[in-house]
Amino acid sequence: MKDKIIKPDKDFELAIQAKKSEQTSRHPDKEMDRAYVYRLSCAYSSPFMPMIDLSFAFDELKKLLKQWPAKRKKKPVTAPLLGILLLFFVQSVYAQHAEIIHPLSLEEIWKIAEANNRDLKLSDLNVQQSKIEILEAKDHLLPEFSAGGDVKLNSKFLIYDNGLFSSPQDVPIKGYGYGVGYNLNLNLFNGGKDKRNIVMKKEEGVRKLYEVELQKQSVKYHVAVAYFDLYKFLHFYDFLDAETEAEKKQLTLIESLHKNGTVLKSDVLRTSVKLSQLELALSDVKKKIAIAKQHLNILMGREIDTELAIKHADTIELNAITEGDYKDYVDIAFNKSPSYKMVNSDIKWSKLNVKQMKATLWPKVSLYSNYNYTYPQISFYPYSNDLWGFGQTGIKVQFSIDNLYKSKHSIARAQTVSNQAKEKAEMKKDEISLQVKEAYLQQQQALESVETAEQNIIKTTETLRVIRSSYLNQESLLTDLLEAENALLEAKFNLTTAQTNVQVSHIRLLAIVGIL
């Protein structure tokens, strides 16, 4: 069907060729050769390939071909052979250009985006942070161990053995002192808060993984939207470019008919106006193509001005998209959807948080040990100016009485958060069901639009053929012809849009259920 869409009408082409044959006698041979070669060289070039100045190659080949028959005593080679040679030259240049810019498929762009997308890189950093937080929580299980020392200046050591207002006894000690030692504290029991904190950090890490998966689904969906926007605009460009070229030929024919007095001047003006509108639309599509490429480059994590080409010439396959039932998608979503897994993870975390708040009611038991070397010895009688060492090892029990009434509100708040998490899970379940239903129906609607658009293509193509033939036979108005051409062009746009909408709606459905 694509060939029928892009190729102009054969009757119209025959009329154009007849018109050109009338003007052949007025062209000099050199100009005819150049015009013929130019048409051949541009016949298969890409609409986005920059024009190449081939005048130098034309002159050199012309000289060689003129010298060759003189030596062979044969008739000089005609323009068609020269055009074929130049055509091979242009194709080789275009092949080199195509090798530099490798067209990417949607799957290839997805792989690049997964590796370089900045949002995904940020999500990976969040996962790394959660892993470090787990290790940090495990560090709290280790004993607290410290070593220290001090150096000091001592004042006089006065002992008031008969009261504050009596003359003190001056104990002779050194004017300076120092000390060194260690302190060890190991938690034996605190209501399981430390171990539970590790479990909570692990649950937070699991939730971060679900967030990464959700972010991947979102990025792949947005990449697909940008990809098919570019795909659509490239096809729009092909349609408009082909329509513009056909309209130029039609304008030439109508101008010829006007000179012969067959049609009115208004027909020439209307055709010129339509040609201007097509050229304006072509310029607008070029700008949209540039924006779509920049958007794709950003999603892929590349520089915005990086050259990009996609495989827009490939036909969109719609056969596999019709598979699947709504209930099947809903069941898959409740098992695979990252967003649904996230709310279930929130429920688990909130339950652990309630237990964590209740753990404050338990006493704290710890093992402690310390030992210090001190100089001079002024802690115990008899005092001495000698170095001395002293340490203790034991079990310490602490119970916070104020937590008996302070923790009530903390526990109530944690329980409320847990209940909120359960309600959010039910809300998310309903939301996912609605999203799946909406995406599924959009996919079905898009498939129906494709069928309708294909039928419209057939009808508008036949209508245009009939009206064009009748116009050339002066049996219909130019306005009817222009309306038929616009209707066919719009039908082409609608078909391409419907095909891309099918793909986008299907990808959105897969992203919602979590299997994209």
Short mmCIF file of C-alpha atoms in Angstrom, two decimals:
data_model
loop_
_atom_site.label_atom_id
_atom_site.label_comp_id
_atom_site.label_asym_id
_atom_site.label_seq_id
_atom_site.Cartn_x
_atom_site.Cartn_y
_atom_site.Cartn_z
CA MET A 1 0.00 0.00 0.00
CA LYS A 2 2.91 2.31 0.64
CA ASP A 3 3.80 2.26 -3.08
CA LYS A 4 0.26 3.29 -3.94
CA ILE A 5 0.44 6.10 -1.41
CA ILE A 6 3.72 7.65 -2.55
CA LYS A 7 3.70 7.10 -6.34
CA PRO A 8 1.80 9.75 -8.34
CA ASP A 9 -1.04 8.85 -10.66
CA LYS A 10 0.09 7.24 -13.92
CA ASP A 11 -2.36 9.22 -16.10
CA PHE A 12 -1.02 12.42 -14.67
CA GLU A 13 2.57 11.29 -15.31
CA LEU A 14 1.75 10.54 -18.95
CA ALA A 15 0.34 14.04 -19.32
CA ILE A 16 3.50 15.53 -17.85
CA GLN A 17 5.70 13.46 -20.15
CA ALA A 18 3.69 14.62 -23.15
CA LYS A 19 4.14 18.20 -22.04
CA LYS A 20 7.92 17.72 -21.70
CA SER A 21 8.18 16.13 -25.15
CA GLU A 22 6.71 19.30 -26.67
CA GLN A 23 9.47 21.37 -25.07
CA THR A 24 12.38 19.08 -26.00
CA SER A 25 13.14 20.89 -29.25
CA ARG A 26 13.64 24.18 -27.39
CA HIS A 27 16.38 22.81 -25.07
CA PRO A 28 20.02 22.97 -26.18
CA ASP A 29 21.81 19.64 -26.11
CA LYS A 30 24.09 20.63 -23.25
CA GLU A 31 21.20 21.83 -21.09
CA MET A 32 19.23 18.68 -21.86
CA ASP A 33 22.18 16.53 -20.82
CA ARG A 34 22.58 18.42 -17.56
CA ALA A 35 18.85 18.27 -16.81
CA TYR A 36 18.73 14.55 -17.55
CA VAL A 37 21.75 13.78 -15.41
CA TYR A 38 20.39 15.88 -12.55
CA ARG A 39 17.10 13.99 -12.58
CA LEU A 40 18.86 10.65 -12.55
CA SER A 41 21.28 11.64 -9.81
CA CYS A 42 18.48 12.87 -7.55
CA ALA A 43 16.01 10.09 -8.34
CA TYR A 44 17.03 7.83 -5.47
CA SER A 45 18.66 10.26 -3.11
CA SER A 46 17.32 10.65 0.40
CA PRO A 47 15.13 13.71 1.08
CA PHE A 48 17.49 14.52 3.95
CA MET A 49 20.73 14.07 1.97
CA PRO A 50 22.42 17.42 1.24
CA MET A 51 22.65 18.37 -2.42
CA ILE A 52 26.07 17.64 -3.96
CA ASP A 53 27.64 19.83 -6.63
CA LEU A 54 28.38 17.41 -9.48
CA SER A 55 29.33 19.97 -12.11
CA PHE A 56 33.03 19.15 -11.84
CA ALA A 57 32.37 15.43 -12.28
CA PHE A 58 30.07 16.17 -15.20
CA ASP A 59 32.73 18.22 -17.01
CA GLU A 60 35.48 15.64 -16.51
CA LEU A 61 33.32 12.73 -17.61
CA LYS A 62 32.13 14.72 -20.58
CA LYS A 63 35.71 15.25 -21.73
CA LEU A 64 36.62 11.59 -21.28
CA LEU A 65 33.55 10.38 -23.12
CA LYS A 66 34.20 12.76 -26.02
CA GLN A 67 37.81 11.54 -26.37
CA TRP A 68 36.90 7.87 -26.15
CA PRO A 69 34.72 7.62 -29.33
CA ALA A 70 37.25 9.68 -31.30
CA LYS A 71 39.82 6.98 -30.72
CA ARG A 72 37.33 4.19 -31.29
CA LYS A 73 35.74 6.01 -34.26
CA LYS A 74 32.32 5.50 -32.83
CA LYS A 75 29.36 7.69 -32.04
CA PRO A 76 29.77 9.63 -28.79
CA VAL A 77 28.13 8.18 -25.73
CA THR A 78 24.74 9.74 -25.08
CA ALA A 79 23.49 11.39 -21.93
CA PRO A 80 21.76 8.31 -20.45
CA LEU A 81 25.07 6.47 -20.03
CA LEU A 82 26.61 9.57 -18.50
CA GLY A 83 23.68 9.84 -16.12
CA ILE A 84 24.06 6.21 -15.08
CA LEU A 85 27.73 6.77 -14.28
CA LEU A 86 26.93 9.82 -12.19
CA LEU A 87 24.12 7.91 -10.52
CA PHE A 88 26.60 5.28 -9.29
CA PHE A 89 28.80 8.09 -8.00
CA VAL A 90 25.96 9.67 -6.04
CA GLN A 91 24.88 6.32 -4.66
CA SER A 92 28.42 5.58 -3.44
CA VAL A 93 28.57 8.93 -1.66
CA TYR A 94 25.18 8.31 -0.09
CA ALA A 95 26.27 4.81 0.98
CA GLN A 96 29.23 6.29 2.82
CA HIS A 97 26.91 8.81 4.48
CA ALA A 98 24.52 6.03 5.51
CA GLU A 99 27.35 4.01 7.03
CA ILE A 100 28.33 6.91 9.25
CA ILE A 101 24.77 7.36 10.59
CA HIS A 102 23.52 3.86 11.38
CA PRO A 103 19.70 3.76 11.52
CA LEU A 104 18.55 2.60 14.95
CA SER A 105 15.57 0.44 15.75
CA LEU A 106 13.39 1.01 18.81
CA GLU A 107 15.03 -1.91 20.65
CA GLU A 108 18.51 -0.49 20.00
CA ILE A 109 17.44 2.92 21.28
CA TRP A 110 15.98 1.27 24.39
CA LYS A 111 19.33 -0.39 25.13
CA ILE A 112 21.18 2.91 24.74
CA ALA A 113 18.65 4.68 26.97
CA GLU A 114 18.92 2.02 29.69
CA ALA A 115 22.69 2.51 29.76
CA ASN A 116 22.89 6.30 29.47
CA ASN A 117 19.58 7.86 30.54
CA ARG A 118 20.20 10.36 33.33
CA ASP A 119 17.03 9.51 35.24
CA LEU A 120 18.06 5.85 35.32
CA LYS A 121 21.56 6.79 36.43
CA LEU A 122 20.04 8.75 39.31
CA SER A 123 17.88 5.75 40.22
CA ASP A 124 20.97 3.52 40.24
CA LEU A 125 22.65 5.95 42.62
CA ASN A 126 19.63 5.72 44.91
CA VAL A 127 19.99 1.92 44.91
CA GLN A 128 23.66 2.24 45.80
CA GLN A 129 22.70 4.58 48.63
CA SER A 130 20.22 2.05 50.01
CA LYS A 131 22.89 -0.68 49.97
CA ILE A 132 25.23 1.56 51.92
CA GLU A 133 22.46 2.33 54.42
CA ILE A 134 22.05 -1.41 55.04
CA LEU A 135 25.75 -1.74 55.79
CA GLU A 136 25.51 1.31 58.01
CA ALA A 137 22.65 -0.30 59.96
CA LYS A 138 24.70 -3.47 60.41
CA ASP A 139 27.54 -1.40 61.83
CA HIS A 140 25.37 -0.64 64.87
CA LEU A 141 25.62 -4.31 65.88
CA LEU A 142 29.35 -3.89 66.46
CA PRO A 143 30.54 -2.87 69.93
CA GLU A 144 31.43 0.70 70.71
CA PHE A 145 35.15 0.84 71.36
CA SER A 146 37.21 3.93 72.09
CA ALA A 147 40.68 4.75 73.34
CA GLY A 148 41.84 8.06 74.71
CA GLY A 149 44.23 9.94 76.86
CA ASP A 150 44.82 13.33 78.40
CA VAL A 151 47.62 15.57 79.67
CA LYS A 152 46.89 18.14 82.37
CA LEU A 153 48.32 20.59 84.88
CA ASN A 154 47.40 19.93 88.49
CA SER A 155 46.67 22.60 91.07
CA LYS A 156 47.51 22.19 94.74
CA PHE A 157 45.88 19.20 96.36
CA LEU A 158 44.25 20.67 99.49
CA ILE A 159 42.41 18.56 102.05
CA TYR A 160 40.18 20.37 104.56
CA ASP A 161 40.17 17.73 107.24
CA ASN A 162 38.71 20.13 109.88
CA GLY A 163 36.18 21.97 107.68
CA LEU A 164 36.16 24.52 104.94
CA PHE A 165 37.22 27.41 107.17
CA SER A 166 40.12 25.58 108.75
CA SER A 167 43.64 25.49 107.49
CA PRO A 168 43.88 22.83 104.75
CA GLN A 169 46.41 20.09 104.56
CA ASP A 170 48.56 20.36 101.44
CA VAL A 171 49.12 16.93 99.90
CA PRO A 172 52.30 16.95 97.85
CA ILE A 173 51.58 15.87 94.25
CA LYS A 174 53.14 16.52 90.92
CA GLY A 175 52.23 19.71 89.12
CA TYR A 176 51.23 17.81 86.01
CA GLY A 177 49.47 14.57 85.16
CA TYR A 178 48.38 12.33 82.30
CA GLY A 179 46.17 9.36 81.60
CA VAL A 180 45.44 6.79 78.88
CA GLY A 181 42.88 4.01 78.56
CA TYR A 182 40.02 2.38 76.62
CA ASN A 183 36.25 2.05 76.86
CA LEU A 184 34.16 -0.83 75.41
CA ASN A 185 30.36 -1.02 75.21
CA LEU A 186 28.47 -3.92 73.57
CA ASN A 187 24.70 -3.90 73.21
CA LEU A 188 23.19 -7.22 74.30
CA PHE A 189 19.49 -6.39 74.10
CA ASN A 190 17.40 -3.33 73.28
CA GLY A 191 14.11 -4.84 72.15
CA GLY A 192 15.53 -5.97 68.79
CA LYS A 193 15.74 -2.41 67.48
CA ASP A 194 19.13 -2.80 65.79
CA LYS A 195 18.29 -6.02 63.95
CA ARG A 196 14.86 -4.72 63.02
CA ASN A 197 16.45 -1.55 61.69
CA ILE A 198 18.52 -3.70 59.32
CA VAL A 199 15.37 -5.43 58.09
CA MET A 200 13.70 -2.05 57.54
CA LYS A 201 16.69 -0.79 55.55
CA LYS A 202 16.58 -3.92 53.41
CA GLU A 203 12.90 -3.33 52.74
CA GLU A 204 13.70 0.24 51.75
CA GLY A 205 16.33 -1.17 49.37
CA VAL A 206 13.76 -3.49 47.82
CA ARG A 207 11.45 -0.54 47.31
CA LYS A 208 14.28 1.37 45.61
CA LEU A 209 14.68 -1.55 43.20
CA TYR A 210 10.97 -1.35 42.38
CA GLU A 211 11.40 2.37 41.80
CA VAL A 212 14.25 1.66 39.37
CA GLU A 213 12.10 -0.85 37.51
CA LEU A 214 9.23 1.64 37.37
CA GLN A 215 11.61 4.31 36.10
CA LYS A 216 12.86 1.95 33.38
CA GLN A 217 9.30 1.25 32.26
CA SER A 218 8.59 4.99 32.19
CA VAL A 219 11.76 5.81 30.24
CA LYS A 220 11.12 3.07 27.69
CA TYR A 221 7.56 4.32 27.22
CA HIS A 222 8.65 7.93 26.72
CA VAL A 223 11.38 6.75 24.33
CA ALA A 224 8.74 4.85 22.36
CA VAL A 225 6.51 7.93 22.21
CA ALA A 226 9.39 10.08 20.93
CA TYR A 227 10.48 7.33 18.52
CA PHE A 228 7.07 6.96 16.92
CA ASP A 229 6.63 10.73 16.81
CA LEU A 230 9.82 10.87 14.76
CA TYR A 231 8.66 7.87 12.71
CA LYS A 232 5.37 9.63 12.01
CA PHE A 233 6.98 12.94 11.06
CA LEU A 234 9.45 11.22 8.71
CA HIS A 235 6.56 9.57 6.90
CA PHE A 236 4.72 12.89 6.83
CA TYR A 237 7.80 14.35 5.19
CA ASP A 238 7.79 11.60 2.55
CA PHE A 239 4.11 12.20 1.83
CA LEU A 240 4.46 15.97 1.66
CA ASP A 241 7.62 15.77 -0.43
CA ALA A 242 5.97 13.44 -2.94
CA GLU A 243 2.83 15.60 -2.95
CA THR A 244 4.90 18.76 -3.47
CA GLU A 245 6.74 17.27 -6.44
CA ALA A 246 3.47 16.05 -7.94
CA GLU A 247 1.88 19.46 -7.36
CA LYS A 248 4.76 21.19 -9.15
CA LYS A 249 4.19 18.97 -12.16
CA GLN A 250 0.47 19.59 -11.95
CA LEU A 251 1.09 23.35 -11.85
CA THR A 252 3.21 23.05 -14.99
CA LEU A 253 0.41 21.17 -16.73
CA ILE A 254 -2.27 23.65 -15.62
CA GLU A 255 -0.13 26.57 -16.77
CA SER A 256 0.17 24.87 -20.16
CA LEU A 257 -3.58 24.34 -20.30
CA HIS A 258 -4.09 27.98 -19.36
CA LYS A 259 -1.86 29.12 -22.21
CA ASN A 260 -3.98 27.04 -24.55
CA GLY A 261 -7.11 28.65 -23.14
CA THR A 262 -8.41 25.40 -21.70
CA VAL A 263 -8.54 26.50 -18.04
CA LEU A 264 -8.91 29.80 -16.22
CA LYS A 265 -6.22 31.86 -14.53
CA SER A 266 -7.88 31.11 -11.18
CA ASP A 267 -6.94 27.44 -11.57
CA VAL A 268 -3.29 28.42 -11.87
CA LEU A 269 -3.56 30.64 -8.80
CA ARG A 270 -5.33 27.99 -6.71
CA THR A 271 -2.69 25.44 -7.60
CA SER A 272 0.07 27.90 -6.73
CA VAL A 273 -1.56 28.57 -3.36
CA LYS A 274 -1.77 24.87 -2.61
CA LEU A 275 1.87 24.42 -3.60
CA SER A 276 2.86 27.20 -1.18
CA GLN A 277 0.85 25.56 1.58
CA LEU A 278 2.55 22.23 0.94
CA GLU A 279 5.99 23.82 1.07
CA LEU A 280 5.07 25.54 4.34
CA ALA A 281 3.82 22.26 5.79
CA LEU A 282 7.03 20.59 4.63
CA SER A 283 9.08 23.20 6.44
CA ASP A 284 6.99 22.72 9.59
CA VAL A 285 7.51 18.95 9.49
CA LYS A 286 11.28 19.45 9.15
CA LYS A 287 11.27 21.46 12.36
CA LYS A 288 9.21 18.82 14.15
CA ILE A 289 11.67 16.17 12.99
CA ALA A 290 14.55 18.17 14.47
CA ILE A 291 12.69 18.55 17.79
CA ALA A 292 11.83 14.84 17.91
CA LYS A 293 15.46 13.89 17.27
CA GLN A 294 16.64 16.20 20.03
CA HIS A 295 14.08 14.72 22.42
CA LEU A 296 15.27 11.20 21.59
CA ASN A 297 18.90 12.18 22.08
CA ILE A 298 18.08 13.57 25.53
CA LEU A 299 16.24 10.40 26.52
CA MET A 300 19.21 8.37 25.26
CA GLY A 301 21.62 10.43 27.36
CA ARG A 302 23.46 11.79 24.32
CA GLU A 303 24.34 15.28 23.17
CA ILE A 304 21.32 17.06 21.76
CA ASP A 305 23.00 17.75 18.41
CA THR A 306 24.14 14.14 17.85
CA GLU A 307 23.20 12.80 14.43
CA LEU A 308 20.32 10.34 14.65
CA ALA A 309 18.55 8.13 12.14
CA ILE A 310 15.82 5.53 12.72
CA LYS A 311 14.47 2.70 10.63
CA HIS A 312 11.34 4.55 9.59
CA ALA A 313 11.13 2.65 6.30
CA ASP A 314 10.25 -0.56 8.17
CA THR A 315 6.58 -1.51 8.18
CA ILE A 316 4.82 -1.56 11.54
CA GLU A 317 3.72 -5.11 12.40
CA LEU A 318 0.31 -5.17 14.06
CA ASN A 319 -0.50 -8.90 14.05
CA ALA A 320 0.93 -9.75 17.49
CA ILE A 321 -0.64 -6.74 19.17
CA THR A 322 -4.16 -8.15 19.02
CA GLU A 323 -3.22 -10.99 21.41
CA GLY A 324 -4.18 -10.88 25.10
CA ASP A 325 -7.32 -10.27 27.14
CA TYR A 326 -8.13 -7.51 29.61
CA LYS A 327 -8.38 -9.86 32.61
CA ASP A 328 -5.05 -11.44 31.71
CA TYR A 329 -3.40 -8.03 31.70
CA VAL A 330 -4.94 -7.18 35.08
CA ASP A 331 -3.67 -10.42 36.63
CA ILE A 332 -0.20 -9.77 35.24
CA ALA A 333 -0.26 -6.22 36.59
CA PHE A 334 -1.01 -7.37 40.15
CA ASN A 335 2.01 -9.69 39.98
CA LYS A 336 4.47 -7.66 37.90
CA SER A 337 3.59 -3.98 38.22
CA PRO A 338 6.43 -2.13 40.00
CA SER A 339 4.05 0.52 41.34
CA TYR A 340 1.86 -2.15 42.96
CA LYS A 341 4.92 -3.84 44.44
CA MET A 342 5.98 -0.50 45.90
CA VAL A 343 2.77 -0.01 47.88
CA ASN A 344 2.99 -3.58 49.19
CA SER A 345 6.55 -2.84 50.27
CA ASP A 346 5.26 0.24 52.11
CA ILE A 347 2.86 -1.99 54.05
CA LYS A 348 5.70 -4.28 55.17
CA TRP A 349 7.84 -1.33 56.20
CA SER A 350 5.03 0.30 58.18
CA LYS A 351 4.41 -2.91 60.15
CA LEU A 352 8.09 -3.09 61.03
CA ASN A 353 7.97 0.54 62.10
CA VAL A 354 5.13 -0.20 64.54
CA LYS A 355 7.25 -2.93 66.15
CA GLN A 356 10.18 -0.54 66.27
CA MET A 357 8.15 2.00 68.22
CA LYS A 358 6.97 -0.66 70.68
CA ALA A 359 10.57 -1.77 71.27
CA THR A 360 11.24 1.45 73.20
CA LEU A 361 9.26 -0.04 76.13
CA TRP A 362 11.87 -2.74 76.65
CA PRO A 363 14.97 -2.28 78.86
CA LYS A 364 18.41 -1.96 77.36
CA VAL A 365 21.11 -4.43 78.43
CA SER A 366 24.75 -3.91 77.54
CA LEU A 367 28.19 -5.25 78.36
CA TYR A 368 30.79 -2.66 79.27
CA SER A 369 34.51 -2.68 79.99
CA ASN A 370 37.09 0.04 80.64
CA TYR A 371 40.67 0.32 81.82
CA ASN A 372 42.85 3.40 82.41
CA TYR A 373 46.41 4.23 83.36
CA THR A 374 46.65 7.47 85.35
CA TYR A 375 49.47 9.58 86.77
CA PRO A 376 49.53 10.62 89.56
CA GLN A 377 47.18 8.52 91.67
CA ILE A 378 44.81 10.93 93.37
CA SER A 379 41.56 8.98 93.05
CA PHE A 380 41.96 6.70 96.08
CA TYR A 381 43.62 7.04 99.45
CA PRO A 382 46.50 6.76 100.08
CA TYR A 383 47.51 9.18 97.35
CA SER A 384 50.67 8.58 95.41
CA ASN A 385 52.84 10.19 92.79
CA ASP A 386 53.19 6.84 91.04
CA LEU A 387 51.55 5.59 87.81
CA TRP A 388 48.56 3.39 88.50
CA GLY A 389 46.07 1.35 86.49
CA PHE A 390 42.43 0.50 87.15
CA GLY A 391 39.58 -1.04 85.11
CA GLN A 392 36.03 -2.46 85.30
CA THR A 393 34.01 -5.03 83.36
CA GLY A 394 30.31 -5.69 83.87
CA ILE A 395 26.73 -5.71 82.60
CA LYS A 396 24.63 -2.60 82.65
CA VAL A 397 20.82 -2.49 82.52
CA GLN A 398 18.89 0.67 81.67
CA PHE A 399 15.16 1.20 81.64
CA SER A 400 13.65 4.46 80.46
CA ILE A 401 10.66 5.14 82.67
CA ASP A 402 9.57 8.20 80.71
CA ASN A 403 9.02 6.01 77.60
CA LEU A 404 6.09 4.38 79.37
CA TYR A 405 3.99 7.46 78.64
CA LYS A 406 5.98 9.13 75.85
CA SER A 407 5.86 6.13 73.49
CA LYS A 408 2.05 5.91 73.46
CA HIS A 409 1.67 8.63 70.87
CA SER A 410 4.63 7.38 68.82
CA ILE A 411 3.09 3.92 68.63
CA ALA A 412 -0.31 5.37 67.70
CA ARG A 413 1.25 7.46 64.93
CA ALA A 414 3.12 4.43 63.53
CA GLN A 415 -0.09 2.40 63.58
CA THR A 416 -1.90 5.16 61.68
CA VAL A 417 0.85 5.22 59.05
CA SER A 418 0.47 1.45 58.67
CA ASN A 419 -3.28 1.77 58.14
CA GLN A 420 -2.68 4.50 55.57
CA ALA A 421 -0.30 2.21 53.68
CA LYS A 422 -2.98 -0.48 53.50
CA GLU A 423 -5.54 1.98 52.15
CA LYS A 424 -3.04 3.28 49.59
CA ALA A 425 -2.47 -0.29 48.41
CA GLU A 426 -6.19 -0.73 47.77
CA MET A 427 -6.33 2.62 45.99
CA LYS A 428 -3.34 1.66 43.83
CA LYS A 429 -5.04 -1.62 42.97
CA ASP A 430 -8.11 0.24 41.71
CA GLU A 431 -5.92 2.74 39.88
CA ILE A 432 -3.98 0.01 38.08
CA SER A 433 -7.20 -1.74 37.07
CA LEU A 434 -8.50 1.52 35.62
CA GLN A 435 -5.23 2.27 33.82
CA VAL A 436 -5.13 -1.21 32.30
CA LYS A 437 -8.73 -0.86 31.15
CA GLU A 438 -8.07 2.55 29.63
CA ALA A 439 -4.88 1.44 27.86
CA TYR A 440 -6.53 -1.76 26.61
CA LEU A 441 -9.48 0.12 25.14
CA GLN A 442 -7.16 2.70 23.58
CA GLN A 443 -5.29 -0.14 21.91
CA GLN A 444 -8.53 -1.60 20.56
CA GLN A 445 -9.63 1.82 19.34
CA ALA A 446 -6.29 2.33 17.61
CA LEU A 447 -6.61 -1.02 15.83
CA GLU A 448 -10.08 -0.04 14.61
CA SER A 449 -8.69 3.30 13.43
CA VAL A 450 -6.09 1.49 11.33
CA GLU A 451 -8.77 -0.55 9.58
CA THR A 452 -10.82 2.57 8.91
CA ALA A 453 -7.78 4.49 7.67
CA GLU A 454 -6.83 1.69 5.27
CA GLN A 455 -10.33 1.71 3.80
CA ASN A 456 -10.20 5.50 3.49
CA ILE A 457 -6.91 5.25 1.59
CA ILE A 458 -8.49 2.95 -0.97
CA LYS A 459 -11.56 5.14 -1.36
CA THR A 460 -9.74 8.47 -1.56
CA THR A 461 -7.19 7.06 -4.02
CA GLU A 462 -9.93 5.90 -6.35
CA THR A 463 -11.80 9.19 -5.92
CA LEU A 464 -8.69 11.16 -6.83
CA ARG A 465 -8.07 9.01 -9.89
CA VAL A 466 -11.59 9.58 -11.17
CA ILE A 467 -11.62 13.33 -10.49
CA ARG A 468 -8.16 13.84 -11.97
CA SER A 469 -9.16 12.05 -15.14
CA SER A 470 -12.37 14.04 -15.40
CA TYR A 471 -10.52 17.31 -14.77
CA LEU A 472 -8.07 16.62 -17.58
CA ASN A 473 -11.11 15.96 -19.75
CA GLN A 474 -12.67 19.24 -18.54
CA GLU A 475 -15.51 17.42 -16.81
CA SER A 476 -14.86 18.63 -13.24
CA LEU A 477 -13.61 21.72 -11.42
CA LEU A 478 -10.12 22.27 -10.05
CA THR A 479 -11.55 22.74 -6.57
CA ASP A 480 -12.85 19.17 -6.69
CA LEU A 481 -9.40 17.96 -7.72
CA LEU A 482 -7.66 19.89 -4.95
CA GLU A 483 -10.14 18.66 -2.36
CA ALA A 484 -9.60 15.08 -3.50
CA GLU A 485 -5.83 15.50 -3.29
CA ASN A 486 -6.11 16.98 0.19
CA ALA A 487 -8.41 14.16 1.25
CA LEU A 488 -5.91 11.55 0.08
CA LEU A 489 -3.04 13.32 1.81
CA GLU A 490 -5.05 13.53 5.01
CA ALA A 491 -5.91 9.84 4.71
CA LYS A 492 -2.20 9.03 4.47
CA PHE A 493 -1.54 11.08 7.59
CA ASN A 494 -4.40 9.38 9.42
CA LEU A 495 -3.17 5.90 8.51
CA THR A 496 0.36 6.59 9.71
CA THR A 497 -0.96 8.23 12.88
CA ALA A 498 -3.26 5.28 13.56
CA GLN A 499 -0.44 2.78 13.06
CA THR A 500 1.85 4.63 15.46
CA ASN A 501 -0.99 5.01 17.97
CA VAL A 502 -1.44 1.24 17.99
CA GLN A 503 2.20 0.75 18.86
CA VAL A 504 2.25 3.50 21.49
CA SER A 505 -0.96 2.30 23.16
CA HIS A 506 0.32 -1.28 23.23
CA ILE A 507 3.65 -0.20 24.75
CA ARG A 508 1.79 1.90 27.33
CA LEU A 509 -0.29 -1.15 28.25
CA LEU A 510 2.85 -3.26 28.68
CA ALA A 511 4.46 -0.51 30.78
CA ILE A 512 1.44 -0.32 33.09
CA VAL A 513 1.37 -4.07 33.74
CA GLY A 514 5.16 -4.09 34.20
CA ILE A 515 6.33 -6.35 31.36
CA LEU A 516 7.70 -3.81 28.88
#
